[in-house]
XYZ file of C-alpha atoms in Angstrom:
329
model
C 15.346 12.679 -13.007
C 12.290 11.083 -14.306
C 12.211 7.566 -15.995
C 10.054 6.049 -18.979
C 7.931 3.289 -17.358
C 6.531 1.117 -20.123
C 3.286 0.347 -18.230
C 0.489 -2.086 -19.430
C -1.242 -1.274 -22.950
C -4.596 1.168 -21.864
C -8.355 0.005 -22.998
C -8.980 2.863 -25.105
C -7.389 6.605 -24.961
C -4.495 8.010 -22.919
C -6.076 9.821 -19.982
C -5.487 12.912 -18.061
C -6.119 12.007 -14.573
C -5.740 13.807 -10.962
C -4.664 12.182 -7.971
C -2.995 13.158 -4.612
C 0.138 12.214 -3.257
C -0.607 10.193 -0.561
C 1.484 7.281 -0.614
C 4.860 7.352 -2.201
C 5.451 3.836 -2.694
C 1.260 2.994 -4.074
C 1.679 6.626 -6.191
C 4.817 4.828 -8.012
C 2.837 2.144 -8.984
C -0.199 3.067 -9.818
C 1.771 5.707 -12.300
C 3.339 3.111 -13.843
C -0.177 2.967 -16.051
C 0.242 4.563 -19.387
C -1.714 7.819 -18.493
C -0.503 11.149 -17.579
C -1.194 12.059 -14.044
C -1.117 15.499 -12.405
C -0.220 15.946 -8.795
C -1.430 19.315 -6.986
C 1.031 20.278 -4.751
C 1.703 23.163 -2.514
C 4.804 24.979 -0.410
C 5.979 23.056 1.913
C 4.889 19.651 1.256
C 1.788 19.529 3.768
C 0.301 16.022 3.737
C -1.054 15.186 0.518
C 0.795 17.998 -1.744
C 4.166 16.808 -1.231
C 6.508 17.588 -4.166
C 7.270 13.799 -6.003
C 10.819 13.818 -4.475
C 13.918 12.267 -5.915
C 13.529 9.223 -4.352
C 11.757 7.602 -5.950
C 11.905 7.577 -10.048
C 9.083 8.826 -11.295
C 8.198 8.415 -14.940
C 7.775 11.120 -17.448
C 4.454 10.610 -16.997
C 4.240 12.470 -13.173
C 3.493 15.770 -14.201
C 3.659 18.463 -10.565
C 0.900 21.155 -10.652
C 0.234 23.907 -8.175
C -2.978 22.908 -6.306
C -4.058 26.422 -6.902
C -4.065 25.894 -10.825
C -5.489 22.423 -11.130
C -8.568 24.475 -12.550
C -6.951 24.940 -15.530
C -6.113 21.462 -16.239
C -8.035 19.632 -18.965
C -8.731 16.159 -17.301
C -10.584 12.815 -18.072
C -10.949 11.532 -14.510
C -9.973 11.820 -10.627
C -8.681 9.378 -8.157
C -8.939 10.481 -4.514
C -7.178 9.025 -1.780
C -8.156 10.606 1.351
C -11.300 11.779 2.634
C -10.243 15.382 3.383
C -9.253 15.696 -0.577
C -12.487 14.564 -1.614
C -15.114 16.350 0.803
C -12.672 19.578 1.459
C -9.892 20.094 -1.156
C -11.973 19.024 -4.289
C -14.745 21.972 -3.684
C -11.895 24.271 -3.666
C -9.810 23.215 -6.288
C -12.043 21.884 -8.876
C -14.319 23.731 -11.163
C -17.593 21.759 -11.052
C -17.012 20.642 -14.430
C -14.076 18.751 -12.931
C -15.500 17.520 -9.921
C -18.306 15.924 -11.935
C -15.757 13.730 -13.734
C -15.781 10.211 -13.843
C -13.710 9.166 -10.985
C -12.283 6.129 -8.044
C -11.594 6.645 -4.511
C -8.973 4.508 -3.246
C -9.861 3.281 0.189
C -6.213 2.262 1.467
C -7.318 1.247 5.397
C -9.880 -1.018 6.955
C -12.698 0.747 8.680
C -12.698 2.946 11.549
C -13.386 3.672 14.125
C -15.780 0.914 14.492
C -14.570 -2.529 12.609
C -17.798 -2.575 11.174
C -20.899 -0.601 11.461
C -18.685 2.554 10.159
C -20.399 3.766 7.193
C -18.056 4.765 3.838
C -18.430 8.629 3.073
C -17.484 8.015 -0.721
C -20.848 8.835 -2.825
C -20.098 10.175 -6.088
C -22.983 9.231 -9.575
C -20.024 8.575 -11.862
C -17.856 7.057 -9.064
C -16.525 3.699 -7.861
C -14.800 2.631 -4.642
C -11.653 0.692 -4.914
C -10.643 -1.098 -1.829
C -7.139 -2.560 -1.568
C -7.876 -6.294 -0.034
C -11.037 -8.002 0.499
C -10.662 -7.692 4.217
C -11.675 -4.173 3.805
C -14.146 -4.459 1.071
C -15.845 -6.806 4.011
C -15.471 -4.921 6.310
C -16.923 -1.271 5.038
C -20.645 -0.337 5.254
C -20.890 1.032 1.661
C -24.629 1.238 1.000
C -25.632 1.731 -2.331
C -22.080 2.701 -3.550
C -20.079 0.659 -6.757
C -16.903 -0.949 -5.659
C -14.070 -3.184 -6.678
C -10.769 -4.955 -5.138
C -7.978 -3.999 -6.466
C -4.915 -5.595 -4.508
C -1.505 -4.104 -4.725
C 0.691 -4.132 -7.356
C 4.999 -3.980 -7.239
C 7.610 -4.068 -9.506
C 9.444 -7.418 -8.278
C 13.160 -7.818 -8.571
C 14.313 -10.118 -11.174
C 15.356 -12.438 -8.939
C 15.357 -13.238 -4.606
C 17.308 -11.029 -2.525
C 17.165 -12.746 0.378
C 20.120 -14.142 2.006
C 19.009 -14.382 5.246
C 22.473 -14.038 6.467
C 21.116 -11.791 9.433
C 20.017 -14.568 12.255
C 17.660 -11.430 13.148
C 13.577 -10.642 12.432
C 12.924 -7.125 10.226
C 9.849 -4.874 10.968
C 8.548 -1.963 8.827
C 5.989 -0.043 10.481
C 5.899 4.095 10.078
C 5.958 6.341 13.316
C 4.993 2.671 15.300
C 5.299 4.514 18.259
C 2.794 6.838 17.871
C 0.351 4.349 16.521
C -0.398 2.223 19.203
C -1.489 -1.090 19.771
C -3.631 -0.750 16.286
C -0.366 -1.564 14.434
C 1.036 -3.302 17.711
C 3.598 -1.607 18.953
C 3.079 -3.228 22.440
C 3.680 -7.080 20.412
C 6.674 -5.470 18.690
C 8.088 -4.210 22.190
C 7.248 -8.017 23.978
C 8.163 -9.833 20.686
C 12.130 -7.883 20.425
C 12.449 -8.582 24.746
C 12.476 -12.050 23.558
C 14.083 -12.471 19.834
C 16.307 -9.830 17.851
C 14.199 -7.604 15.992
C 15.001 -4.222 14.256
C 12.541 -2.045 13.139
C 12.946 0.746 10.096
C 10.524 3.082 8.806
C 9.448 6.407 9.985
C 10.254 8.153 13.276
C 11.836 4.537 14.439
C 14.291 5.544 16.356
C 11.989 6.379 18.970
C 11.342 2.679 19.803
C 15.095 1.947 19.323
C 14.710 1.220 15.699
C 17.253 2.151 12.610
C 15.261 4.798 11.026
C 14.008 5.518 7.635
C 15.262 3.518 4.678
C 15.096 5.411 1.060
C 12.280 3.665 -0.841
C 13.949 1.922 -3.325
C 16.503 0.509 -0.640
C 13.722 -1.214 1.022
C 14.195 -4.662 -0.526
C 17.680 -4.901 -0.473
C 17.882 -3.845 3.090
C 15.453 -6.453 4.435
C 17.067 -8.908 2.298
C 19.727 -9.564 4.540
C 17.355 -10.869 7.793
C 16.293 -14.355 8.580
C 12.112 -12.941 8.409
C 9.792 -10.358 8.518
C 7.794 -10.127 11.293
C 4.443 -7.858 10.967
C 2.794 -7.064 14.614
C -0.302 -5.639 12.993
C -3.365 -6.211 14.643
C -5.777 -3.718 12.332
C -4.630 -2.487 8.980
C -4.505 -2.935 5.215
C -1.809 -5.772 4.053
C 1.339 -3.337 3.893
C 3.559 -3.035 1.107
C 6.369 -3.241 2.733
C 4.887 -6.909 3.334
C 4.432 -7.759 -0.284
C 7.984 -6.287 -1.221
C 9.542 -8.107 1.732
C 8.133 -11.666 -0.119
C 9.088 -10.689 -3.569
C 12.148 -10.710 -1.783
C 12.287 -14.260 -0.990
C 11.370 -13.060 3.166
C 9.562 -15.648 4.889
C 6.690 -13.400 6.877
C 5.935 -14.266 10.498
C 2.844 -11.840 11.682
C -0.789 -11.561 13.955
C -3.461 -13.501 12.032
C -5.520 -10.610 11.520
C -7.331 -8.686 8.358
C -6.191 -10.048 4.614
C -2.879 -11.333 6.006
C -4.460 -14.987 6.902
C -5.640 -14.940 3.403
C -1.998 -14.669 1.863
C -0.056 -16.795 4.286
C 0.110 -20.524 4.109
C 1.487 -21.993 7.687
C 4.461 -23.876 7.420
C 4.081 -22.987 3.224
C 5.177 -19.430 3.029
C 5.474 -18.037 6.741
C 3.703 -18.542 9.741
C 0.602 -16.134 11.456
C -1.406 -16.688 14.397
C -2.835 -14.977 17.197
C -0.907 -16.458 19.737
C 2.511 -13.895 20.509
C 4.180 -17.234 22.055
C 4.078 -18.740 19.228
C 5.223 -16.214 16.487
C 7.775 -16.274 19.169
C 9.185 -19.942 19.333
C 8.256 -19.834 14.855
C 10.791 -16.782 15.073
C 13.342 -18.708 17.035
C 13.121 -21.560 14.747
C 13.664 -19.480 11.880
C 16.829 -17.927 13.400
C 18.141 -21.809 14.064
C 17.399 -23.193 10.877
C 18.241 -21.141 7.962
C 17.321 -23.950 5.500
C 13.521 -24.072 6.547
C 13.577 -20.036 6.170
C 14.977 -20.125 2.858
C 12.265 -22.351 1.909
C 9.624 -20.716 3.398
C 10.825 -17.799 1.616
C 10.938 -18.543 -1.942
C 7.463 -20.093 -1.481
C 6.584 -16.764 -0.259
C 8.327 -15.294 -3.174
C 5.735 -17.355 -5.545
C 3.005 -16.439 -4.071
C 3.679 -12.304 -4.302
C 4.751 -13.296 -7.837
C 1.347 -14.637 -8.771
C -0.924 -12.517 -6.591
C 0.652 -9.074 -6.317
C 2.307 -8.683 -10.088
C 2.604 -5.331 -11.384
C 1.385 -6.712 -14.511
C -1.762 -7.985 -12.643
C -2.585 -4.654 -11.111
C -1.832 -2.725 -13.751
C -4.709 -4.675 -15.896
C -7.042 -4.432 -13.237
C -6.659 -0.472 -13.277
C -6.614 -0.090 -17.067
C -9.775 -2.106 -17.086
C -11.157 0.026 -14.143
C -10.511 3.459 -16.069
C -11.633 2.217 -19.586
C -14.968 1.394 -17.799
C -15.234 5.142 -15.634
C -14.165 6.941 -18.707
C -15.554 4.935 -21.581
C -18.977 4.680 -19.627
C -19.927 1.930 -17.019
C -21.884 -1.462 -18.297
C -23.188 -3.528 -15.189
């Protein structure tokens, strides 16, 4: 079933523009723009031609193409996501008509594998590369290459979740156990000997976890626990994160990349770099609901005012208008 999604009002003409299926949930909002996009995919759903699938509802805008006939489509600009789609895929796909077109490359991760002497492959004359926090944009050597920030985006609820009724922390991390200590699997494992914890996303149950939640179940699942806790020691600011505060989730988590930038101790949540101490913060969260609550809809606010759809959805039509309408430094 496909949905109509309003959107924000475009700078100039209704594009045409490619982009991969990378990430389900930053795919549904960056479609929420009032452009048609078209999504090559192939048989079988190999990583980054998976079919839009049901769960999520996609607008009317989300228009499926065989990555073999993307040729034929008449387009006004491309937005890669992942390096293999833009030095690999794109030579095959694209005529070089196309792969001239104005385009973005969304950088969704921090640097690797060096924090930050790794140099950005993204070069591209009528290009720009958008990173998703500042963190990043720091971070990446990107030597004589145009970029922007452009943080994430959601759709909030139209009012808190949260009820906190679970005296129990909530932790969304895909395939954690396969990821290592990068995402901190080993402070998730030492953190859950010492306070209830249950993790969800992919391939969870490996660590013990409850498995994959549907999308658009996310919120209302986490709703229910005391905090979230993120164990991240080196990636982008999850949305999972951002969702979990437009929640009304108080976020306990490592001080590390943009997080320290969006959490307030003692205003909103509580990070440091100290395990022991996201420990005893957890504990007092479990013991006094009140102070989680509060912490909560204070971290509510501050996804509200940073991380509205509204907000990102201005800073993409602006983005676009520029790329397609031709850029003025």
């Amino acid at each position: 079933m496909t949905h109509e999604h309003p959107g924000a009002a475009p700078r100039g003409r209704r594009l045409r523009i490619l982009t991969w299926h990378v990430h389900g949930n930053y795919l549904y909002s960056l479609t929420r723009l009032p452009h048609d996009f078209i999504i090559p995919v192939l048989p079988g759903d190999p990583p980054g031609y998976g079919l839009p699938g049901p769960r999520i509802p996609w607008g009317r805008n989300v228009h499926p193409v065989p990555a073999r006939e993307v040729c034929r489509e008449a387009l006004d600009c491309v937005i890669y996501q992942s390096r293999s789609a833009f030095e690999h895929d794109r030579l095959l796909l694209l005529t070089p008509r196309q792969q001239a077109l104005p385009c973005a490359y969304i950088e969704h991760n921090p640097p690797e594998p060096h924090p930050t002497d790794t140099v950005h492959w993204f070069r591209h004359e009528r290009g720009v590369l958008v990173h998703v926090t500042a963190h990043n944009a720091l971070m990446w050597d990107c030597p004589d290459v145009r970029t922007q920030v452009i943080e994430h985006g959601l759709v909030a609820p139209p009012r808190p979740l949260y009820t906190g009724a679970r005296p129990r922390g909530i932790v969304v991390v895909n395939h954690l156990h396969r990821r290592g200590r990068r995402v901190g699997a080993d402070l998730y494992r030492w953190c859950a000997r010492q306070v209830p914890l249950d993790l969800i996303g992919m391939e969870s149950e490996a660590l013990g976890g409850r498995g994959e939640v549907p999308n658009m179940r996310v919120a209302g699942y986490m709703a229910d626990y005391r905090f979230f806790f993120s164990p991240v020691r080196y990636a982008s600011l999850g949305l999972s994160l951002v969702e979990a505060m437009m929640a009304g989730l108080p976020i306990v988590g490592i001080a590390a990349t943009e997080l320290p930038h969006v959490i307030a101790n003692g205003v909103n949540g509580w990070v440091d770099n100290r395990p022991q101490r996201l420990v005893d913060c957890m504990r007092q969260l479990i013991h006094e609901p009140a102070l989680a609550r509060r912490w909560g809809q204070a971290a509510r606010e501050t996804a509200l005012a940073r991380f509205s759809i509204e907000r990102y959805l201005d800073d993409w039509n602006t983005l676009l208008a520029r790329l397609t309408g031709g850029w003025e430094e």
